[in-house]
């Protein structure tokens, strides 16, 4: 199990949880999509260096807030998931963006309806603090959706499919 | 009627259409919110220079595509609202972002569920081409939502409310 | 002294240090610009909620890295200011962006040439870890430059100067 | 010659012009870097779909402004390269960002010092309007710099080099 999979598992998130969110969102557009393809897309997203750095940082902030190791007022802001604190969305959006702008709407939608594991994180039924993780999971799922959209669509511009992928 | 209101009206969008989307999205969080406050928030968003430049540019691209004045392959890409063309989301996200990152999720959500006027634009029941305008209206509404959220919430950090607003 | 001024001072950064960077960058464009106007612009930037949250978070990560309280591999990445770790630029760019896109180039330029206090932070002649702070100071300075540019320029679109400012 | 190379050539920009900017900026960090590697990096950047869409759109707006086909006030704003119009930076930044956040500073720096072809575009010694193109060339060069930085550096997180590249 690689570092990202391990880090997410330690916070109660399995890659399959994320893949199933991707499947539910994209299967309406791509009827022949299957869960394995979604899981592969999630794994590809997690191979990106910027994504890895972002996840490590967001999980560290959540964990430090759980341990009350952050300085005030940040400790209270992150511990209580203060509604106007937007860095969680900023980091998650950075993940979403790795396959281009088409992931923006999926991210916002997932962050709003909070399907599956995202809801469990938002409710803190898993962990005490998920201020960053719930958004980052939405961001990973949205990036995987964008990757699938790119893969399923011919490149209308250069006709060069492979090179335009991840 | 100012330039922005006029430009949007020429494309079939009234500020009240945008304000009612804001009201539907935010009234659940702020029970005492009214339509007039939402309309005022929309007007404030439209006073921002970057927003004005973005709207002028997006509407110009939609209109030029209607007139088939864009060079190929861009003419076809924008005329057909090619699904992987993401600049419409990029411009709209730039509008959303003027009151900070908390508008991201509202934008994505609105861009996905397409309530009211956004759906009419997406369906092209108004105008022949709305590749940019439907996303920009979602972006304006999301920015207005963020403005309302900021206005309704005390500033937990500096306690300085007014200065933290637009 | 407000919270932001205090937080920055605790890390060895005076608002005057940032203002003088702004002055050096903008006085070539605006001959009648003075240091007091630059300092006022810096103070206005620091009143923005998103800026405050970003600074609190970046300083917390720098400080925790100094105290070796971050989990590995993040501890090493931030402690050594790993060159491909880009979240410091992402946070700083978020600050720069509050007055619109015209701050982007000033930020990149300042982050590259590292004038004055930015160099001292980058060299760690102040503090042991400034992975976030050096970029955030560049971001604050760039935002102040953008604010001054907006203030010094007539609004060519709506003719409405004040409303288009912060 | 592919579509992007052709589109840029029609506006007076050769890929070699961009590659030499990349070489000048990166050779100080990577002594064994050569121009061929920089040219290959530029070509890889131009294979990305979002980059292609952005370039097509920016060049179209420059060309339409030259032909005075844009509606007012946008025609004047783009024709005169109005200093507070920031969409050119926004589009260019979207290009820069495809290899992650480390390109931000290179973009800002190049957009400020305007080396080689960027200066010629900014001066309009080539074409009548380059409001978008000068920034987009800086964005392409910055993205190529980021690609080279990723390629030259081991992945400290996952140890997985190839997968973390484009």
XYZ file of C-alpha atoms in Angstrom:
664
model
C 0.000 0.000 0.000
C 1.546 3.303 -0.983
C 1.934 6.337 1.266
C -1.214 8.141 0.133
C -3.424 5.073 0.422
C -1.954 4.467 3.876
C -2.385 8.086 5.017
C -6.024 8.121 3.901
C -6.699 4.691 5.478
C -5.286 5.949 8.788
C -7.974 8.655 8.633
C -10.684 6.106 7.795
C -10.872 6.712 4.039
C -10.513 3.788 1.606
C -9.806 4.484 -2.070
C -12.917 2.406 -2.855
C -15.015 4.973 -0.925
C -13.743 7.710 -3.225
C -14.072 5.563 -6.365
C -17.740 4.860 -5.633
C -18.457 8.600 -5.380
C -16.767 9.041 -8.774
C -18.809 6.173 -10.222
C -22.112 7.580 -8.948
C -21.318 10.991 -10.446
C -19.928 9.875 -13.818
C -21.887 6.706 -14.685
C -24.825 8.864 -15.818
C -22.594 10.379 -18.502
C -20.643 7.221 -19.375
C -22.981 4.194 -19.168
C -20.170 1.690 -19.730
C -18.087 3.102 -16.858
C -17.208 0.618 -14.115
C -15.920 0.907 -10.554
C -12.488 -0.468 -11.475
C -11.937 2.391 -13.936
C -12.959 4.873 -11.245
C -10.570 3.299 -8.737
C -7.758 3.463 -11.297
C -8.538 7.161 -11.895
C -8.406 7.826 -8.126
C -5.027 6.056 -7.933
C -3.702 8.151 -10.833
C -4.804 11.352 -9.066
C -2.972 10.222 -5.924
C 0.257 9.749 -7.927
C 0.507 13.484 -8.596
C 3.114 15.194 -6.471
C 1.063 18.345 -5.755
C -1.857 16.179 -4.675
C 0.394 14.210 -2.333
C 1.843 17.338 -0.751
C -1.642 18.813 -0.338
C -3.061 15.693 1.320
C -0.080 15.418 3.678
C -0.555 19.054 4.700
C -4.331 18.914 5.129
C -4.234 15.689 7.153
C -1.443 17.148 9.320
C -3.574 20.220 10.105
C -6.623 18.083 10.944
C -4.535 15.807 13.188
C -2.762 18.677 14.948
C -6.156 20.293 15.605
C -7.377 16.997 17.131
C -4.317 17.039 19.391
C -4.900 20.743 20.217
C -1.336 21.479 19.057
C -2.220 24.452 16.828
C -1.729 28.005 18.111
C -4.861 30.062 18.826
C -6.967 31.401 17.222
C -6.202 28.856 14.460
C -6.767 25.884 16.809
C -10.379 26.943 17.450
C -11.004 27.926 13.809
C -9.927 24.533 12.435
C -11.244 22.480 15.380
C -14.721 24.015 14.928
C -14.494 24.057 11.103
C -15.298 27.828 11.145
C -17.566 28.387 8.129
C -15.630 31.333 6.681
C -12.259 29.581 6.909
C -11.661 28.823 3.246
C -8.193 27.255 3.071
C -9.727 23.779 3.132
C -11.568 24.628 -0.098
C -8.429 26.253 -1.515
C -6.331 23.114 -0.942
C -9.093 20.836 -2.234
C -9.566 23.016 -5.295
C -5.840 22.698 -5.991
C -6.298 18.920 -6.121
C -9.373 19.181 -8.340
C -7.559 21.409 -10.754
C -4.787 18.972 -11.784
C -6.782 17.736 -14.766
C -7.971 21.175 -15.706
C -10.909 23.360 -14.996
C -13.671 20.861 -15.781
C -13.343 19.467 -12.256
C -14.471 22.721 -10.591
C -18.198 22.047 -10.823
C -17.901 18.424 -9.697
C -15.921 19.568 -6.660
C -18.448 22.207 -5.681
C -21.320 19.808 -6.183
C -19.707 17.031 -4.123
C -18.708 19.494 -1.412
C -22.345 20.626 -1.219
C -24.270 17.317 -1.383
C -21.568 15.410 0.551
C -22.251 11.856 -0.682
C -20.992 8.723 1.116
C -17.682 9.033 2.930
C -17.680 12.846 2.520
C -20.793 13.028 4.735
C -19.217 10.678 7.317
C -16.173 12.949 7.442
C -18.268 16.111 7.609
C -20.280 14.590 10.487
C -17.061 13.525 12.210
C -18.462 9.993 12.567
C -14.860 9.219 11.530
C -12.107 11.167 13.401
C -12.641 14.213 15.625
C -11.508 16.810 13.048
C -11.944 16.574 9.265
C -11.920 20.266 8.351
C -9.499 19.592 5.488
C -10.089 15.919 4.753
C -13.761 16.107 3.737
C -12.964 18.785 1.163
C -9.814 16.986 -0.018
C -11.762 13.767 -0.600
C -14.269 15.781 -2.658
C -11.301 17.281 -4.511
C -9.757 13.863 -5.232
C -13.118 12.551 -6.459
C -13.644 15.625 -8.658
C -10.150 15.272 -10.149
C -10.844 11.608 -10.909
C -14.126 12.657 -12.584
C -12.171 15.144 -14.730
C -9.610 12.463 -15.619
C -12.388 10.112 -16.720
C -14.053 12.877 -18.757
C -10.758 13.578 -20.520
C -10.146 9.878 -21.138
C -13.666 9.280 -22.475
C -13.621 12.218 -24.855
C -11.696 12.578 -28.051
C -9.390 15.567 -28.145
C -11.209 17.843 -30.558
C -8.276 20.177 -30.891
C -5.094 18.268 -31.634
C -6.605 14.826 -32.142
C -3.777 13.705 -29.886
C -5.539 11.756 -27.177
C -2.830 10.165 -25.077
C -0.591 13.171 -24.754
C -3.466 15.265 -23.498
C -4.105 12.908 -20.610
C -2.478 13.087 -17.157
C -29.321 51.266 -15.504
C -25.577 50.741 -15.309
C -23.423 49.054 -17.934
C -23.390 45.606 -16.339
C -27.133 45.542 -15.728
C -27.635 46.659 -19.333
C -25.194 44.094 -20.774
C -26.874 41.263 -18.859
C -30.371 42.493 -19.806
C -29.358 42.503 -23.483
C -28.586 38.800 -23.042
C -31.909 38.165 -21.296
C -30.661 38.131 -17.711
C -32.272 40.395 -15.086
C -30.478 41.023 -11.778
C -33.647 39.778 -10.053
C -33.173 36.384 -11.751
C -29.725 36.115 -10.158
C -30.922 37.462 -6.796
C -33.640 34.810 -6.556
C -31.055 32.054 -7.085
C -29.009 33.577 -4.254
C -32.092 33.755 -2.046
C -33.036 30.101 -2.679
C -29.498 28.967 -1.829
C -28.884 31.148 1.246
C -32.307 31.484 2.910
C -31.886 28.011 4.421
C -28.833 29.273 6.323
C -30.131 32.775 7.083
C -33.894 32.608 7.792
C -34.280 36.391 7.975
C -32.672 36.903 4.559
C -34.835 38.699 2.008
C -34.729 39.145 -1.760
C -33.772 42.823 -1.506
C -30.598 41.939 0.419
C -29.755 39.349 -2.247
C -30.307 41.888 -5.027
C -28.076 44.375 -3.224
C -25.368 41.692 -2.915
C -25.621 40.967 -6.666
C -25.287 44.699 -7.419
C -22.211 44.912 -5.169
C -20.612 41.978 -7.016
C -21.255 43.713 -10.335
C -19.446 46.859 -9.087
C -16.124 44.978 -8.967
C -13.827 45.862 -11.815
C -12.537 42.303 -12.405
C -16.117 41.053 -12.523
C -17.049 43.731 -15.056
C -14.088 42.895 -17.311
C -14.873 39.180 -17.067
C -18.549 39.623 -17.949
C -17.712 41.905 -20.891
C -15.248 39.319 -22.220
C -17.494 36.306 -21.746
C -20.526 37.976 -23.323
C -18.352 39.123 -26.245
C -17.187 35.550 -26.880
C -20.761 34.204 -26.723
C -21.987 36.935 -29.094
C -19.116 36.504 -31.564
C -19.793 32.743 -31.593
C -23.478 33.468 -32.390
C -22.312 35.655 -35.274
C -19.830 32.950 -36.385
C -17.035 35.545 -36.185
C -14.586 33.411 -34.189
C -11.734 31.603 -35.983
C -11.917 27.799 -36.200
C -11.599 25.525 -34.337
C -12.616 27.936 -31.519
C -15.864 28.899 -33.305
C -17.107 25.291 -33.214
C -15.812 24.657 -29.681
C -17.672 27.640 -28.184
C -20.722 27.387 -30.477
C -21.241 23.751 -29.434
C -20.220 24.365 -25.791
C -17.586 21.561 -26.096
C -17.670 19.772 -22.743
C -13.905 19.836 -22.134
C -13.559 23.530 -22.927
C -13.002 24.899 -19.424
C -12.362 28.626 -19.872
C -16.018 29.370 -19.153
C -15.590 27.783 -15.714
C -12.242 29.561 -15.266
C -13.790 32.990 -15.932
C -16.817 32.220 -13.760
C -14.604 30.953 -10.950
C -12.686 34.233 -11.100
C -15.953 36.057 -10.417
C -16.908 33.686 -7.591
C -13.568 34.173 -5.935
C -13.809 37.938 -5.313
C -15.184 37.409 -1.813
C -12.819 34.582 -1.057
C -12.776 30.867 -1.339
C -16.100 30.153 0.348
C -17.889 30.786 -2.940
C -16.261 27.789 -4.675
C -18.773 25.197 -3.515
C -21.814 27.379 -4.231
C -20.513 27.956 -7.754
C -19.954 24.281 -8.445
C -23.331 23.396 -7.000
C -25.184 26.046 -9.032
C -23.274 25.110 -12.169
C -24.367 21.484 -11.656
C -28.045 21.848 -10.661
C -28.575 24.894 -12.922
C -31.551 26.536 -11.149
C -33.826 29.140 -12.787
C -32.206 31.417 -15.343
C -29.021 29.274 -15.413
C -31.061 26.382 -16.844
C -32.710 28.681 -19.429
C -29.265 29.830 -20.513
C -27.866 26.315 -20.571
C -30.848 25.196 -22.706
C -30.369 28.214 -24.978
C -34.064 29.056 -24.576
C -32.506 32.546 -24.319
C -29.880 33.431 -26.997
C -28.210 30.983 -29.385
C -24.909 30.722 -27.467
C -24.457 30.966 -23.695
C -21.252 28.979 -23.256
C -19.831 31.686 -20.987
C -22.952 33.399 -19.692
C -24.540 30.439 -17.880
C -21.341 29.861 -15.897
C -20.836 33.585 -15.279
C -24.358 33.929 -13.866
C -23.604 30.988 -11.551
C -20.364 32.758 -10.626
C -22.131 36.051 -9.870
C -24.724 34.236 -7.748
C -22.011 32.313 -5.877
C -20.068 35.527 -5.204
C -23.247 37.158 -3.878
C -23.763 34.105 -1.616
C -20.219 34.526 -0.302
C -20.795 38.240 0.284
C -23.954 37.474 2.273
C -22.147 34.784 4.285
C -19.391 37.275 5.144
C -21.934 39.965 6.047
C -24.005 37.626 8.225
C -21.044 36.267 10.152
C -19.004 38.056 12.738
C -15.336 38.261 11.920
C -13.927 35.735 14.397
C -10.367 36.803 13.799
C -10.021 40.553 14.032
C -13.519 41.385 15.239
C -13.397 44.035 12.536
C -16.527 43.426 10.497
C -16.771 46.270 8.021
C -13.164 46.278 6.877
C -13.359 42.580 6.067
C -16.215 43.105 3.690
C -15.935 43.893 -0.033
C -1.278 46.540 17.622
C -3.762 44.211 15.945
C -3.465 40.434 15.705
C -1.881 40.321 12.244
C 0.682 43.009 13.006
C 1.509 41.137 16.220
C 1.752 37.721 14.536
C 4.088 39.091 11.856
C 6.189 40.989 14.445
C 6.606 37.763 16.444
C 8.163 36.287 13.290
C 10.404 39.320 12.797
C 8.389 41.097 10.118
C 7.357 44.740 10.585
C 4.626 46.232 8.382
C 7.135 48.929 7.427
C 9.384 46.216 5.909
C 6.536 45.162 3.629
C 5.528 48.762 2.851
C 9.041 49.631 1.678
C 8.997 46.700 -0.769
C 5.686 48.002 -2.113
C 7.118 51.507 -2.399
C 10.225 50.334 -4.295
C 8.061 48.365 -6.750
C 5.309 50.960 -7.336
C 7.068 54.336 -7.064
C 8.400 53.907 -10.615
C 4.794 53.835 -11.877
C 3.381 56.424 -9.476
C 5.996 59.159 -8.844
C 3.914 60.891 -6.156
C 3.515 57.667 -4.154
C 4.819 57.821 -0.583
C 5.665 55.243 2.068
C 2.643 56.162 4.220
C 0.268 55.273 1.375
C 2.084 51.947 0.942
C 1.826 51.213 4.675
C -1.880 52.017 4.598
C -2.331 49.637 1.640
C -0.509 46.875 3.565
C -2.783 47.464 6.586
C -5.878 47.263 4.343
C -4.662 43.933 2.905
C -4.190 42.599 6.444
C -7.810 43.503 7.308
C -9.136 40.918 4.855
C -10.440 37.800 6.535
C -9.015 35.322 3.990
C -5.617 36.981 4.297
C -5.752 36.699 8.092
C -6.704 33.007 7.967
C -3.946 32.325 5.444
C -1.264 34.082 7.480
C -2.325 32.309 10.681
C -2.118 28.949 8.896
C 1.203 29.568 7.167
C 2.887 30.885 10.321
C 1.522 27.911 12.279
C 3.054 25.469 9.770
C 6.421 27.266 9.858
C 6.418 27.300 13.676
C 5.367 23.661 14.006
C 8.161 22.704 11.590
C 10.648 24.634 13.756
C 9.393 22.658 16.765
C 9.565 19.396 14.745
C 5.894 18.782 15.575
C 4.776 17.950 12.014
C 4.362 14.298 10.959
C 6.878 12.890 8.463
C 7.448 13.212 5.575
C 5.820 16.682 5.839
C 8.169 17.734 8.675
C 11.236 17.267 6.458
C 9.561 18.756 3.366
C 8.622 22.010 5.147
C 11.721 22.152 7.372
C 13.993 21.901 4.300
C 11.695 24.079 2.127
C 11.612 21.275 -0.509
C 11.693 23.046 -3.869
C 8.717 21.210 -5.406
C 6.455 21.768 -2.395
C 4.128 24.409 -3.815
C 1.544 25.023 -1.085
C 3.518 28.025 0.152
C 3.071 29.634 -3.273
C -0.586 28.559 -3.348
C -1.322 30.256 -0.003
C 0.652 33.358 -0.958
C -1.088 33.551 -4.316
C -4.430 33.447 -2.501
C -3.371 36.576 -0.604
C -2.143 38.311 -3.766
C -5.393 37.607 -5.528
C -7.715 39.553 -3.174
C -7.466 42.682 -5.326
C -7.721 40.775 -8.567
C -5.387 39.233 -11.047
C -3.077 42.209 -11.535
C -1.135 41.173 -8.441
C 0.041 37.880 -9.990
C 3.080 39.293 -11.763
C 4.192 41.428 -8.813
C 4.016 38.337 -6.590
C 6.072 36.184 -8.941
C 8.610 38.948 -9.406
C 8.999 39.588 -5.655
C 9.180 35.869 -4.948
C 12.003 35.592 -7.493
C 14.149 38.663 -6.696
C 13.405 38.486 -2.940
C 14.005 42.137 -1.958
C 14.604 43.285 1.640
C 12.835 41.308 4.360
C 11.853 38.559 1.877
C 15.541 37.748 1.385
C 16.166 37.745 5.156
C 13.304 35.283 5.570
C 14.457 33.130 2.656
C 17.981 33.026 4.164
C 16.513 32.214 7.576
C 18.554 35.045 9.095
C 15.217 35.527 10.909
C 13.620 32.361 12.381
C 14.655 28.763 11.620
C 11.800 28.014 9.180
C 10.127 30.505 6.826
C 8.862 28.158 4.123
C 5.463 29.875 4.153
C 6.288 33.304 5.557
C 8.674 34.499 2.833
C 6.068 33.757 0.154
C 3.244 35.213 2.246
C 5.142 38.485 2.716
C 5.646 38.616 -1.071
C 1.912 37.934 -1.423
C 0.959 40.718 0.997
C 3.275 43.150 -0.802
C 1.878 42.144 -4.210
C -1.708 42.579 -2.968
C -0.808 46.044 -1.643
C 0.709 46.873 -5.064
C -2.547 45.777 -6.729
C -4.573 47.872 -4.284
C -2.455 50.933 -5.076
C -2.768 50.301 -8.826
C -6.567 50.115 -8.488
C -6.645 53.263 -6.343
C -4.408 55.225 -8.723
C -6.322 54.306 -11.851
C -9.717 55.512 -12.931
C -12.240 52.776 -13.459
C -12.570 52.753 -17.247
C -15.618 50.539 -17.196
C -18.150 51.879 -14.733
C -16.488 55.152 -13.862
C -17.299 54.133 -10.312
C -14.001 54.374 -8.495
C -14.779 53.844 -4.824
C -17.083 50.866 -5.223
C -14.463 49.047 -7.241
C -11.945 49.276 -4.458
C -11.626 46.811 -1.562
C 3.650 21.379 -37.806
C 0.806 20.914 -35.353
C -2.037 23.356 -34.741
C -0.477 25.115 -31.738
C 2.911 25.567 -33.398
C 1.106 26.915 -36.468
C -1.148 29.277 -34.490
C 1.827 30.699 -32.604
C 3.907 31.004 -35.809
C 1.062 32.937 -37.461
C 1.431 35.431 -34.581
C 5.213 35.577 -34.992
C 6.179 33.246 -32.146
C 8.463 30.255 -32.802
C 8.698 27.457 -30.219
C 12.462 28.054 -30.199
C 11.822 31.616 -28.948
C 9.961 30.190 -25.958
C 12.503 27.393 -25.401
C 15.371 29.893 -25.195
C 13.539 31.835 -22.469
C 13.123 28.572 -20.559
C 16.804 27.758 -21.032
C 17.952 31.182 -19.786
C 15.778 30.854 -16.668
C 16.513 27.211 -15.784
C 20.136 26.661 -16.858
C 21.338 28.404 -13.687
C 19.623 25.685 -11.628
C 20.396 22.753 -13.956
C 23.877 23.219 -15.498
C 23.529 20.226 -17.825
C 20.240 21.513 -19.262
C 20.252 22.045 -23.024
C 17.999 23.889 -25.473
C 16.632 20.659 -26.968
C 15.276 19.592 -23.559
C 13.658 23.019 -23.153
C 12.078 22.782 -26.606
C 10.745 19.319 -25.785
C 9.257 20.697 -22.538
C 7.564 23.520 -24.467
C 6.117 20.975 -26.931
C 4.796 18.862 -24.026
C 3.092 21.919 -22.526
C 1.448 22.639 -25.893
C 0.026 19.083 -25.990
C -2.215 19.808 -23.003
C -5.834 20.333 -23.961
C -6.476 23.202 -21.528
C -3.379 24.975 -22.817
C -4.553 24.569 -26.402
C -8.030 25.933 -25.637
C -6.512 28.866 -23.741
C -4.108 29.772 -26.550
C -6.858 29.551 -29.178
C -9.058 31.859 -27.096
C -6.342 34.400 -26.268
C -5.115 34.627 -29.855
C -8.702 34.985 -31.075
C -9.277 37.942 -28.715
C -6.015 39.624 -29.786
C -6.872 39.127 -33.474
C -10.463 40.331 -33.117
C -9.178 43.431 -31.311
C -6.772 44.075 -34.215
C -9.740 43.827 -36.575
C -11.822 46.086 -34.293
C -14.497 43.368 -34.166
C -14.956 43.380 -30.376
C -17.893 45.266 -28.827
C -17.109 48.432 -26.818
C -15.865 49.046 -24.207
C -13.999 45.705 -24.506
C -12.529 46.660 -27.911
C -10.738 49.687 -26.419
C -9.734 47.838 -23.231
C -8.013 44.994 -25.115
C -6.738 47.150 -27.988
C -5.009 49.497 -25.534
C -3.975 46.662 -23.161
C -5.689 48.519 -20.249
C -3.429 47.958 -17.243
C -6.165 46.796 -14.847
C -7.630 44.294 -17.306
C -6.421 41.056 -15.723
C -7.948 38.271 -17.832
C -4.741 38.003 -19.849
C -2.889 37.140 -16.625
C -5.712 34.811 -15.576
C -5.515 32.821 -18.820
C -1.709 32.762 -18.739
C -1.724 31.654 -15.111
C -4.019 28.769 -16.076
C -1.349 27.608 -18.532
C 1.445 28.010 -15.985
C -0.468 25.972 -13.459
C -0.679 22.709 -15.440
C 2.466 21.347 -13.795
C 1.537 22.643 -10.380
C 2.093 25.701 -8.336
C 5.873 25.931 -8.736
C 5.380 27.738 -12.043
C 3.708 30.767 -10.429
C 6.910 32.630 -9.576
C 8.551 31.953 -12.955
C 5.447 33.322 -14.685
C 5.357 36.493 -12.618
C 9.070 37.018 -13.096
C 8.931 36.521 -16.886
C 5.846 38.714 -17.159
C 7.730 41.470 -15.318
C 11.199 41.337 -16.952
C 9.786 40.388 -20.386
C 12.835 38.649 -21.918
C 13.260 38.031 -25.674
C 10.072 37.425 -27.641
C 7.891 38.497 -24.681
C 9.330 42.020 -24.969
C 8.795 42.058 -28.747
C 5.167 41.109 -28.192
C 4.717 43.624 -25.391
C 6.189 46.363 -27.637
C 3.950 45.226 -30.499
C 6.997 45.071 -32.781
C 5.177 41.875 -33.824
C 1.395 42.225 -34.487
C -0.768 45.215 -33.575
C -2.363 43.618 -30.462
C -0.697 41.121 -28.109
C -2.659 41.777 -24.926
C -3.118 38.029 -24.382
C -0.217 36.559 -26.337
C 2.663 38.136 -24.388
C 1.272 36.792 -21.117
C 0.452 33.400 -22.650
C 4.014 33.016 -23.945
C 5.257 33.802 -20.425
C 2.776 31.214 -19.132
C 3.953 28.542 -21.588
C 7.598 29.248 -20.679
C 6.804 29.099 -16.945
C 4.950 25.800 -17.370
C 7.916 24.373 -19.281
C 10.200 25.545 -16.427
C 7.958 23.728 -13.944
C 7.996 20.588 -16.101
C 11.803 20.657 -16.195
C 11.989 21.205 -12.418
C 9.715 18.188 -11.870
C 11.720 16.079 -14.317
C 15.072 17.049 -12.768
C 13.992 16.366 -9.216
C 13.356 13.027 -7.612
C 9.893 12.618 -6.208
C 10.619 12.835 -2.487
C 7.178 11.651 -1.528
C 6.248 8.552 -3.465
C 9.566 7.870 -5.138
C 7.472 7.425 -8.257
C 9.063 9.732 -10.811
C 7.331 9.043 -14.097
C 3.778 8.991 -12.817
C 4.223 12.403 -11.263
C 5.107 13.943 -14.576
C 2.622 15.354 -17.118
